[in-house]
Coordinates of C-alpha atoms in Angstrom, one line a residue:
M1 CA -7.6 -8.7 -10.8
R2 CA -5.0 -8.8 -13.8
L3 CA -3.9 -12.1 -12.0
V4 CA -7.9 -13.4 -11.6
S5 CA -9.0 -12.6 -15.1
A6 CA -5.8 -13.1 -17.3
P7 CA -5.9 -16.4 -18.8
F8 CA -2.3 -17.2 -19.2
Y9 CA -1.8 -17.4 -15.3
A10 CA -2.5 -20.8 -13.3
D11 CA -4.8 -21.2 -10.8
V12 CA -2.0 -21.7 -8.1
A13 CA 0.1 -18.3 -9.3
L14 CA -2.9 -16.7 -7.8
S15 CA -2.7 -18.1 -4.4
V16 CA 0.8 -18.1 -4.1
Y17 CA 0.6 -14.5 -4.9
V18 CA -1.8 -14.0 -2.2
K19 CA 0.6 -15.7 0.1
V20 CA 3.6 -13.9 -1.0
R21 CA 2.2 -10.3 -0.7
A22 CA 0.8 -10.8 2.6
L23 CA 4.4 -12.2 3.7
A24 CA 5.9 -9.3 2.1
A25 CA 4.3 -6.9 3.8
R26 CA 5.9 -7.5 7.1
P27 CA 9.0 -5.3 7.9
E28 CA 11.1 -8.1 7.0
G29 CA 9.5 -9.0 4.2
C30 CA 9.2 -12.4 2.5
Q31 CA 12.0 -14.4 3.4
A32 CA 9.7 -17.9 3.2
R33 CA 11.7 -21.1 1.6
S34 CA 9.1 -22.6 -1.2
A35 CA 8.2 -25.5 1.3
T36 CA 7.1 -23.0 3.8
I37 CA 4.8 -21.5 1.4
A38 CA 3.5 -24.6 0.3
S39 CA 3.1 -26.0 3.9
Y40 CA 0.9 -22.7 5.0
L41 CA -1.3 -23.1 1.2
G42 CA -1.2 -26.9 1.2
L43 CA 0.1 -27.6 -2.0
S44 CA 3.2 -29.6 -3.0
V45 CA 6.3 -28.0 -2.9
A46 CA 6.6 -28.3 -7.1
S47 CA 3.4 -27.1 -7.5
A48 CA 3.9 -23.9 -4.6
E49 CA 7.4 -23.3 -7.4
R50 CA 5.3 -23.5 -10.6
G51 CA 3.4 -20.8 -9.5
M52 CA 6.3 -18.6 -8.4
T53 CA 8.1 -19.2 -11.5
Q54 CA 5.0 -18.6 -13.5
L55 CA 4.6 -15.0 -11.5
T56 CA 8.6 -14.7 -11.9
R57 CA 8.4 -14.7 -15.9
P58 CA 7.0 -11.4 -18.2
G59 CA 3.6 -12.2 -19.0
P60 CA 2.1 -11.3 -22.5
D61 CA 2.2 -7.9 -21.8
G62 CA 5.5 -7.8 -19.9
V63 CA 4.7 -7.3 -16.4
V64 CA 6.1 -9.3 -14.1
E65 CA 4.3 -9.8 -10.8
L66 CA 7.0 -11.5 -8.9
W67 CA 10.7 -10.7 -8.3
S68 CA 12.8 -12.7 -6.0
N69 CA 16.6 -11.6 -4.9
R70 CA 18.9 -14.3 -4.5
R71 CA 20.8 -13.6 -0.8
T72 CA 24.3 -15.5 0.1
L73 CA 26.1 -15.2 2.8
P74 CA 29.7 -13.9 2.9
G75 CA 31.2 -17.3 4.1
G76 CA 29.2 -18.6 0.5
K77 CA 26.4 -20.5 2.2
G78 CA 22.8 -19.2 0.6
E79 CA 19.7 -18.1 2.0
S80 CA 16.3 -19.0 1.4
A81 CA 15.3 -15.8 -0.9
L82 CA 13.4 -12.1 -1.0
R83 CA 10.7 -12.1 -2.4
T84 CA 8.7 -9.3 -3.4
V85 CA 5.4 -8.2 -5.4
R86 CA 5.6 -5.3 -8.2
P87 CA 4.0 -1.9 -7.3
M88 CA 0.4 -1.8 -8.2
T89 CA -0.2 1.4 -10.2
R90 CA -3.9 4.1 -9.7
T91 CA -5.5 3.0 -12.0
E92 CA -5.2 -1.1 -11.6
T93 CA -8.5 -2.8 -10.7
F94 CA -7.9 -4.9 -7.9
V95 CA -10.4 -6.8 -5.4
W96 CA -8.5 -7.2 -1.2
L97 CA -9.1 -10.8 -0.2
P98 CA -8.2 -12.5 3.3
V99 CA -4.9 -14.4 3.5
A100 CA -6.9 -17.3 5.3
A101 CA -9.3 -17.8 2.0
S102 CA -5.9 -19.1 0.2
E103 CA -5.1 -21.2 2.9
D104 CA -8.9 -22.9 3.5
L105 CA -9.6 -22.9 -0.6
T106 CA -8.1 -24.6 -3.7
P107 CA -6.6 -22.6 -6.5
R108 CA -9.6 -22.7 -8.8
Q109 CA -11.9 -22.1 -5.3
L110 CA -9.4 -19.0 -4.6
R111 CA -9.9 -17.8 -8.2
A112 CA -14.2 -18.0 -8.5
F113 CA -13.7 -16.0 -4.1
A114 CA -12.0 -13.6 -6.3
V115 CA -14.2 -13.3 -9.0
I116 CA -17.2 -13.4 -7.0
A117 CA -16.0 -10.8 -4.2
F118 CA -15.0 -8.3 -7.2
A119 CA -17.8 -8.3 -8.8
E120 CA -20.4 -8.2 -5.0
Q121 CA -18.0 -5.0 -5.1
M122 CA -18.8 -3.3 -8.5
G123 CA -22.4 -4.4 -7.8
I124 CA -22.4 -6.9 -10.6
A125 CA -25.5 -9.1 -10.9
L126 CA -23.2 -12.4 -11.5
T127 CA -24.1 -15.7 -13.1
E128 CA -22.9 -19.2 -13.3
G129 CA -21.7 -19.2 -17.2
E130 CA -19.8 -15.6 -16.3
L131 CA -18.1 -17.1 -13.3
A132 CA -17.6 -20.3 -15.8
G133 CA -15.7 -17.9 -18.2
H134 CA -12.5 -16.8 -15.5
L135 CA -12.2 -20.5 -14.7
R136 CA -10.2 -22.0 -17.5
H137 CA -8.6 -25.4 -18.1
H138 CA -4.9 -25.8 -18.1
S139 CA -4.0 -28.9 -18.9
G140 CA -5.4 -31.4 -21.9
K141 CA -6.7 -31.2 -25.2
R142 CA -9.1 -28.1 -23.5
A143 CA -6.0 -26.3 -21.9
G144 CA -7.1 -22.0 -22.4
Q145 CA -10.5 -22.8 -22.1
P146 CA -13.0 -21.9 -19.9
I147 CA -14.7 -24.8 -17.7
T148 CA -18.1 -25.5 -17.9
A149 CA -21.2 -23.2 -16.5
A150 CA -21.8 -27.0 -14.6
A151 CA -17.8 -27.5 -13.2
A152 CA -18.6 -23.7 -12.1
G153 CA -22.1 -24.4 -9.9
E154 CA -19.8 -27.2 -8.0
V155 CA -16.9 -24.8 -7.6
V156 CA -19.4 -22.8 -6.1
D157 CA -21.2 -25.8 -4.0
G158 CA -17.3 -26.0 -2.6
L159 CA -16.9 -22.5 -1.7
E160 CA -20.2 -22.5 0.2
A161 CA -19.6 -26.1 2.0
A162 CA -16.6 -24.0 2.7
R163 CA -18.7 -21.2 4.5
W164 CA -16.9 -18.5 2.5
V165 CA -19.3 -18.0 0.2
T166 CA -23.7 -17.5 0.9
V167 CA -25.5 -18.2 -2.0
Q168 CA -29.3 -16.9 -2.2
R169 CA -31.1 -18.8 -4.6
R170 CA -33.0 -16.8 -7.2
A171 CA -32.8 -13.9 -5.0
G172 CA -31.2 -12.1 -7.5
A173 CA -32.2 -9.9 -10.4
Q174 CA -34.4 -11.9 -12.9
G175 CA -34.3 -15.3 -11.1
R176 CA -30.2 -14.7 -10.8
H177 CA -28.5 -16.6 -7.6
R178 CA -26.9 -14.1 -5.1
F179 CA -23.6 -14.5 -4.6
I180 CA -22.2 -12.8 -0.7
A181 CA -18.5 -13.3 0.1
H182 CA -17.3 -13.3 3.6
D183 CA -14.0 -11.4 5.1
I184 CA -13.7 -14.5 6.9
A185 CA -15.3 -17.6 7.4
P186 CA -17.7 -17.9 10.0
T187 CA -16.9 -20.5 12.0
D188 CA -16.0 -18.4 14.7
A189 CA -19.8 -17.2 15.9
V190 CA -18.9 -14.7 18.5
R191 CA -16.5 -12.6 16.4
L192 CA -18.6 -12.8 13.2
G193 CA -21.6 -11.9 15.2
E194 CA -19.8 -9.1 16.3
L195 CA -19.3 -8.2 12.4
V196 CA -22.4 -8.3 11.1
G197 CA -24.7 -9.1 14.4
N198 CA -26.9 -11.8 13.1
T199 CA -28.8 -14.1 16.0
V200 CA -29.2 -17.8 15.9
P201 CA -32.4 -19.8 16.4
K202 CA -32.9 -22.4 19.4
G203 CA -30.5 -25.9 19.5
G204 CA -27.5 -23.3 18.0
Q205 CA -29.0 -24.8 14.4
E206 CA -28.0 -23.0 11.5
C207 CA -30.6 -21.4 9.4
P208 CA -29.8 -21.6 5.8
Q209 CA -32.0 -19.2 3.0
E210 CA -35.5 -21.3 1.9
P211 CA -35.8 -22.0 -1.3
V212 CA -38.5 -20.4 -3.3
G213 CA -41.1 -22.2 -4.9
G214 CA -39.9 -26.1 -3.7
A215 CA -36.4 -26.1 -5.3
V216 CA -35.0 -29.5 -5.1
E217 CA -33.4 -30.6 -1.7
G218 CA -30.0 -30.9 -1.9
L219 CA -29.4 -29.5 -5.3
G220 CA -26.3 -26.8 -5.0
S221 CA -26.7 -25.4 -8.7
S222 CA -28.1 -24.8 -11.7
L223 CA -27.0 -27.7 -14.5
V224 CA -25.7 -26.4 -18.1
G225 CA -28.7 -25.0 -20.0
E226 CA -30.5 -24.0 -17.2
G227 CA -29.4 -20.4 -16.5
S228 CA -29.1 -19.4 -12.6
G229 CA -32.3 -21.4 -11.2
P230 CA -32.7 -24.9 -10.0
L231 CA -33.7 -28.2 -12.4
V232 CA -37.5 -29.2 -10.8
G233 CA -40.5 -27.5 -10.5
E234 CA -39.4 -24.3 -11.3
G235 CA -40.6 -23.7 -14.4
S236 CA -39.2 -21.0 -16.8
L237 CA -37.2 -18.4 -15.3
A238 CA -38.0 -14.8 -14.8
Y239 CA -37.5 -12.7 -18.0
K240 CA -38.6 -9.7 -16.5
E241 CA -37.2 -7.9 -13.1
S242 CA -40.0 -7.1 -11.0
P243 CA -39.4 -4.7 -8.0
K244 CA -41.9 -5.9 -5.9
T245 CA -42.1 -8.5 -3.9
D246 CA -46.1 -8.6 -2.4
S247 CA -49.5 -7.8 -3.9
P248 CA -49.0 -4.4 -5.9
D249 CA -51.2 -2.4 -4.3
D250 CA -48.7 -3.0 -1.1
E251 CA -46.0 0.2 -1.4
R252 CA -44.8 -0.4 2.1
A253 CA -43.9 -4.1 2.4
L254 CA -40.3 -5.0 2.9
I255 CA -37.9 -7.6 1.5
S256 CA -37.2 -10.5 3.6
P257 CA -34.7 -9.5 6.7
A258 CA -33.0 -12.7 5.8
V259 CA -31.9 -12.0 2.0
G260 CA -28.3 -10.5 2.5
E261 CA -27.5 -12.5 5.9
V262 CA -25.1 -14.8 6.9
P263 CA -25.7 -17.6 8.7
V264 CA -24.2 -18.0 11.8
V265 CA -23.4 -20.8 14.2
N266 CA -23.8 -20.7 18.3
A267 CA -23.5 -16.6 18.0
A268 CA -26.3 -15.9 20.8
G269 CA -23.0 -14.3 22.7
A270 CA -22.6 -11.7 20.2
V271 CA -26.1 -10.7 20.6
E272 CA -28.7 -9.2 23.3
N273 CA -30.7 -11.9 25.2
L274 CA -31.8 -14.7 22.4
A275 CA -35.1 -15.0 23.7
D276 CA -36.0 -11.2 23.3
T277 CA -35.0 -11.4 20.1
E278 CA -37.0 -14.3 19.3
A279 CA -40.3 -12.8 20.9
R280 CA -40.0 -9.8 18.7
S281 CA -39.3 -11.5 15.7
E282 CA -42.4 -13.2 15.3
T283 CA -44.4 -10.4 16.7
G284 CA -44.1 -9.4 12.8
G285 CA -41.5 -9.1 9.6
R286 CA -39.5 -6.4 10.9
V287 CA -35.4 -5.3 10.1
A288 CA -34.1 -5.0 13.8
L289 CA -30.9 -2.8 14.0
R290 CA -31.0 -3.7 17.9
A291 CA -33.2 -5.3 20.7
G292 CA -35.9 -2.2 20.8
E293 CA -34.9 -0.5 17.8
I294 CA -37.3 -1.3 14.6
S295 CA -37.8 -0.1 11.2
Q296 CA -41.3 0.4 9.2
P297 CA -43.3 -3.0 9.6
S298 CA -45.3 -3.7 6.1
S299 CA -48.9 -2.8 6.4
K300 CA -50.8 -5.9 6.4
P301 CA -50.7 -9.5 8.7
N302 CA -48.5 -12.5 7.2
S303 CA -52.3 -14.2 6.4
E304 CA -53.2 -11.1 4.7
K305 CA -50.7 -11.0 2.1
R306 CA -51.0 -13.0 -1.3
S307 CA -48.9 -13.7 -4.2
S308 CA -48.3 -11.9 -6.9
K309 CA -50.5 -14.3 -9.6
G310 CA -54.5 -14.4 -8.7
G311 CA -55.7 -17.1 -7.3
G312 CA -51.9 -18.6 -5.8
S313 CA -51.3 -19.5 -1.8
S314 CA -50.1 -16.9 0.2
R315 CA -46.4 -17.3 1.1
S316 CA -45.1 -17.1 4.9
S317 CA -42.7 -15.1 6.2
H318 CA -39.3 -15.9 6.7
A319 CA -38.7 -17.0 10.5
G320 CA -35.1 -17.1 10.1
P321 CA -32.2 -14.9 12.3
Q322 CA -32.9 -10.8 12.3
L323 CA -30.5 -8.9 11.6
A324 CA -28.3 -7.1 15.0
M325 CA -25.6 -4.8 16.1
S326 CA -23.2 -6.5 19.4
P327 CA -23.6 -3.9 22.8
E328 CA -20.1 -3.2 21.9
I329 CA -20.9 -2.2 18.5
Y330 CA -24.6 -0.3 19.6
A331 CA -22.6 1.6 22.3
V332 CA -20.1 3.0 20.0
L333 CA -22.7 4.5 17.6
E334 CA -24.2 5.9 20.8
P335 CA -23.9 9.5 19.4
V336 CA -25.9 8.9 15.9
H337 CA -28.6 6.7 17.3
V338 CA -30.9 9.5 16.0
L339 CA -29.0 8.9 12.1
L340 CA -29.2 4.7 13.1
E341 CA -32.5 4.6 13.4
Q342 CA -33.4 6.1 9.6
V343 CA -31.6 4.1 8.1
T344 CA -33.6 1.4 7.1
S345 CA -31.6 -0.5 4.9
S346 CA -30.5 -4.2 6.4
F347 CA -27.5 -4.0 3.9
V348 CA -26.1 -0.4 5.3
A349 CA -26.9 -1.4 8.6
R350 CA -24.6 -4.0 8.7
K351 CA -22.2 -2.4 6.3
I352 CA -22.1 0.2 9.5
A353 CA -21.8 -2.5 11.8
R354 CA -19.2 -4.2 9.8
E355 CA -16.8 -0.7 9.6
V356 CA -17.1 -0.3 13.3
G357 CA -16.0 -3.7 14.4
R358 CA -13.2 -3.4 11.7
Q359 CA -11.7 -0.5 13.7
L360 CA -12.4 -1.6 17.1
R361 CA -10.1 -5.1 16.0
E362 CA -7.8 -2.7 14.3
G363 CA -7.1 -1.4 17.4
T364 CA -8.9 2.3 17.6
A365 CA -10.7 3.0 21.3
P366 CA -14.6 3.2 21.2
G367 CA -13.9 6.4 22.7
R368 CA -12.1 7.4 20.4
L369 CA -14.5 6.4 17.6
Q370 CA -17.2 7.8 19.8
H371 CA -15.8 11.5 19.8
R372 CA -15.5 11.5 16.3
L373 CA -19.1 10.9 15.6
T374 CA -19.8 13.5 18.4
A375 CA -17.4 15.9 16.7
R376 CA -18.8 15.2 12.8
L377 CA -22.3 15.4 13.7
A378 CA -22.2 18.4 15.7
K379 CA -20.7 20.2 12.4
V380 CA -23.8 20.0 10.1
M381 CA -27.8 20.2 10.6
I382 CA -29.6 16.4 10.9
S383 CA -31.6 18.5 8.4
D384 CA -29.3 18.6 5.7
I385 CA -28.1 14.8 5.9
R386 CA -30.2 13.7 3.3
D387 CA -29.2 9.5 3.2
P388 CA -27.7 8.9 6.9
G389 CA -26.4 5.4 5.6
R390 CA -24.3 7.6 3.4
W391 CA -23.7 9.8 5.7
L392 CA -22.4 7.9 8.4
L393 CA -20.6 5.5 6.1
G394 CA -18.6 7.7 4.6
V395 CA -18.0 11.1 6.3
A396 CA -19.0 10.3 10.2
L397 CA -16.6 6.6 11.1
P398 CA -13.9 7.4 8.4
R399 CA -10.2 8.4 9.9
W400 CA -9.0 12.1 8.7
G401 CA -5.7 12.0 8.9
C402 CA -1.7 10.9 7.7
G403 CA -0.7 7.1 7.5
Y404 CA 0.0 7.8 11.1
Q405 CA -2.9 5.5 13.0
D406 CA -2.8 7.9 16.2
C407 CA -3.6 10.6 14.3
E408 CA -7.0 11.7 14.5
A409 CA -8.0 14.4 11.9
G410 CA -4.2 16.3 12.4
I411 CA -3.7 15.5 15.7
I412 CA -2.0 13.3 18.1
W413 CA -5.4 11.0 20.1
R414 CA -3.0 9.9 22.8
T415 CA -0.9 13.0 23.9
G416 CA -3.5 16.0 22.4
A417 CA -0.2 17.5 20.2
A418 CA -0.4 18.9 16.7
C419 CA 0.6 15.9 14.1
E420 CA 3.8 16.7 12.4
L421 CA 3.5 14.7 9.3
C422 CA 0.0 16.7 9.0
A423 CA 1.1 19.9 9.0
E424 CA 4.3 19.4 6.9
T425 CA 1.0 18.2 4.1
V426 CA -0.7 21.3 5.2
Q427 CA 2.0 23.3 4.2
D428 CA 3.2 21.9 1.1
R429 CA -0.7 21.8 -0.2
R430 CA -0.6 25.7 0.6
A431 CA 2.7 26.5 -1.1
A432 CA 1.3 24.3 -4.2
R433 CA -1.7 26.4 -4.0
Q434 CA 0.2 29.6 -3.7
I435 CA 2.4 28.9 -6.7
E436 CA -0.7 28.0 -8.9
Q437 CA -2.0 31.3 -8.0
R438 CA 1.1 33.2 -8.9
L439 CA 1.2 31.3 -12.3
E440 CA -2.2 32.6 -12.4
Q441 CA -1.2 36.0 -12.0
G442 CA 1.4 36.0 -14.5
L443 CA 4.3 36.4 -11.8
C444 CA 7.0 34.8 -11.0
P445 CA 6.3 30.9 -9.1
R446 CA 8.9 31.6 -7.0
H447 CA 9.3 35.3 -5.4
G448 CA 5.8 36.6 -6.5
T449 CA 7.4 39.3 -8.3
R450 CA 6.6 40.6 -11.9
P451 CA 9.3 39.1 -14.1
G452 CA 11.3 40.8 -16.8
S453 CA 12.2 40.9 -20.5
S454 CA 14.4 38.0 -20.0
G455 CA 11.2 35.6 -18.3
R456 CA 13.0 35.8 -15.0
C457 CA 12.4 38.1 -12.4
F458 CA 15.0 40.1 -10.7
D459 CA 15.8 38.1 -7.6
C460 CA 15.6 34.5 -9.6
E461 CA 18.4 36.8 -11.4
L462 CA 20.4 37.6 -8.4
D463 CA 20.1 34.0 -7.6
A464 CA 21.6 32.5 -10.5
A465 CA 24.5 35.5 -10.0
I466 CA 25.2 33.9 -6.9
R467 CA 25.4 29.9 -7.6
R468 CA 27.3 30.6 -10.4
P469 CA 30.7 30.0 -10.0
A470 CA 33.2 33.1 -10.3
R471 CA 35.7 33.2 -13.8
V472 CA 39.2 32.8 -12.5
P473 CA 41.7 34.6 -14.8
A474 CA 44.3 32.2 -16.3
P475 CA 48.1 32.9 -15.3
R476 CA 50.0 35.3 -18.1
E477 CA 53.3 33.7 -19.3
P478 CA 56.0 36.9 -18.2
E479 CA 57.6 38.1 -21.3
G480 CA 61.4 37.5 -22.3
P481 CA 63.4 35.3 -21.8
Q482 CA 63.2 31.7 -20.3
R483 CA 63.4 31.9 -16.2
G484 CA 64.8 29.1 -13.6
T485 CA 65.7 28.4 -10.5
C486 CA 69.9 28.8 -9.6
G487 CA 71.1 25.7 -7.9
G488 CA 72.6 27.3 -5.2
C489 CA 71.0 29.7 -3.5
G490 CA 67.9 29.0 -5.1
C491 CA 67.0 32.5 -6.2
V492 CA 64.8 33.1 -10.2
I493 CA 67.1 33.9 -12.9
F494 CA 66.7 34.0 -16.5
L495 CA 68.4 30.4 -18.4
T496 CA 70.4 32.7 -20.7
G497 CA 74.4 32.1 -21.6
R498 CA 76.1 30.6 -19.3
A499 CA 73.4 30.0 -16.8
V500 CA 72.3 27.3 -19.5
D501 CA 75.5 25.4 -18.7
T502 CA 75.3 25.8 -15.1
G503 CA 72.6 26.5 -13.5
L504 CA 73.5 28.6 -11.3
C505 CA 73.0 32.3 -11.3
K506 CA 75.9 35.1 -11.2
L507 CA 77.1 35.2 -7.4
C508 CA 77.0 31.7 -7.2
R509 CA 79.5 30.6 -10.2
E510 CA 81.6 33.5 -9.0
E511 CA 82.3 31.8 -5.6
A512 CA 82.7 28.4 -7.4
D513 CA 85.0 29.7 -9.6
T514 CA 87.2 31.2 -6.7
L515 CA 86.7 28.2 -4.6
T516 CA 88.6 26.2 -7.7
V517 CA 91.2 28.8 -7.8
A518 CA 92.3 28.5 -3.8
T519 CA 91.9 24.9 -2.9
P520 CA 93.0 23.6 -6.5
A521 CA 93.1 19.7 -4.6
A522 CA 90.5 18.0 -4.6
P523 CA 88.8 18.0 -1.5
A524 CA 89.0 14.3 0.6
T525 CA 85.9 12.1 0.2
P526 CA 83.6 11.9 2.9
L527 CA 83.0 8.9 4.5
V528 CA 79.4 8.5 3.8
P529 CA 78.3 10.1 0.4
G530 CA 76.7 13.3 0.7
T531 CA 77.7 14.0 4.4
C532 CA 79.2 17.1 5.1
S533 CA 83.5 17.2 4.6
G534 CA 84.1 20.0 7.1
R535 CA 85.0 19.4 10.6
D536 CA 83.7 21.0 14.2
G537 CA 87.0 21.5 16.0
E538 CA 88.9 17.8 15.7
V539 CA 85.0 15.7 15.3
P540 CA 84.0 15.5 11.5
C541 CA 80.7 16.9 10.7
T542 CA 78.1 14.8 9.9
R543 CA 75.9 16.8 8.5
R544 CA 74.4 16.7 5.0
A545 CA 76.1 18.4 2.3
L546 CA 74.5 20.8 -0.2
P547 CA 73.5 19.4 -3.7
T548 CA 76.1 21.4 -5.5
R549 CA 78.5 21.4 -2.8
S550 CA 80.7 19.2 -0.7
V551 CA 79.7 21.3 2.6
C552 CA 76.7 22.0 4.6
L553 CA 74.9 24.9 5.1
T554 CA 76.9 26.1 8.0
H555 CA 80.1 25.1 6.9
R556 CA 79.1 27.0 3.8
S557 CA 78.4 30.1 5.5
Q558 CA 81.4 30.2 7.5
E559 CA 83.4 30.1 4.3
L560 CA 81.3 33.0 2.8
A561 CA 82.3 34.6 6.0
W562 CA 85.6 34.2 5.5
E563 CA 85.3 35.8 1.8
V564 CA 84.3 38.1 2.8
A565 CA 86.4 39.5 5.6

């Protein structure tokens, strides 16, 4: 509702938002181009891009409704942007809108439809003047100002002509019009008949709501200054609400069965025999849930009913369609027929039929729904149910379980096995309750033991000690002179005296001195630098010499053996 009520968003922004949000609900997200979205909405590409631009920019409150991520292939070729919408918070007001409405209605009509749907869900008696306050001019000298009530009436006429809204003239409190928003435009009579369960008169002609008191024929809505009533022949509007619709002494009189109903065309296939329904409707004004299931009739025939004003002419009863459920929906509700008979409100009965039809369309099997109703009715006493309609809508029909559609109150419907997600949820809730109980008792929330003076229990301190890394002592430098490695034998020596200059231990220095005295002549230069100067018999040695010697390790060991001998 932030997009609907905020004056700084254009009407086209709402249409684009509804379509993009619907496309973003798919697994691959919204990848449609601007031209594709514009073709879906029946708008120009410039209008669709203008709406998306307005949604991607921060509003006056700094909120961005639409995010568009550009994508490019490795070769440099661009792809359509991936568009996502802002996730809503739990405290925001919202209204569900059918995506088909954004394609059938103009942007201004869609905004008005959203206001009407929200007011209907919240139980607000909406007037054309209040509706005009949500529809504003977005260009020209009057940009930012709301439109007139007469212009809002023309928008309502367009919604009624498009069959997305039904207007009941003077049917609300204090003579207001009553607006009823539909979940789907009633173009398909069979589908809508299954949804709300209406019948139609002979010939398949639509039976609109009859005007009250001789309203001007063809006049869609009131003009400015006339409130919500028609123009001519209606006198002054009501200034005090009267809850009774018949004579004061008739306490059992019911409202006309056509009030609150949606006109349907060619819906004979969704109900029972049309001739039987018409025959029963001629017997008296009754609110029928189904053929044979009637509510309490009025205590007086139509000929004895009189107007609330003395001397007025008698008012004829409405001869339009009565509320009826399709055989499929009525069969599903068989376990709770005893409660369904006690529902006297046609509005509540219609909501029950809509809820059953919605679940059947979403794939819920009729047997599964019957099992749910039977199981939940068996857990209560019928005498304890004070409001049957409210119990059916709030307790019997809703599905209990996790987000998995096949989960039925923690049991997988197809296999009969326990749902793992529900089991994890139960465990998490049990653990949360256990933690709360331990905190209330002053115990450790993790181990359930009494904490010590440090504020932590013994087990927590032990776990902390285990997780704490062990302290490794730093290596200690040995005392004394600096140490090094002998270049001849590789042993560790003190770098003092001649060892500092030669880098050799005492034995290696003595050997070097002995070799120098014994062989004063310089050895022959090897052919290859770093190659042993010794010979293996008559063949020169090809092994690598030691770093400080001119012979390899083999010949060096032979020299040492010769010296020792």
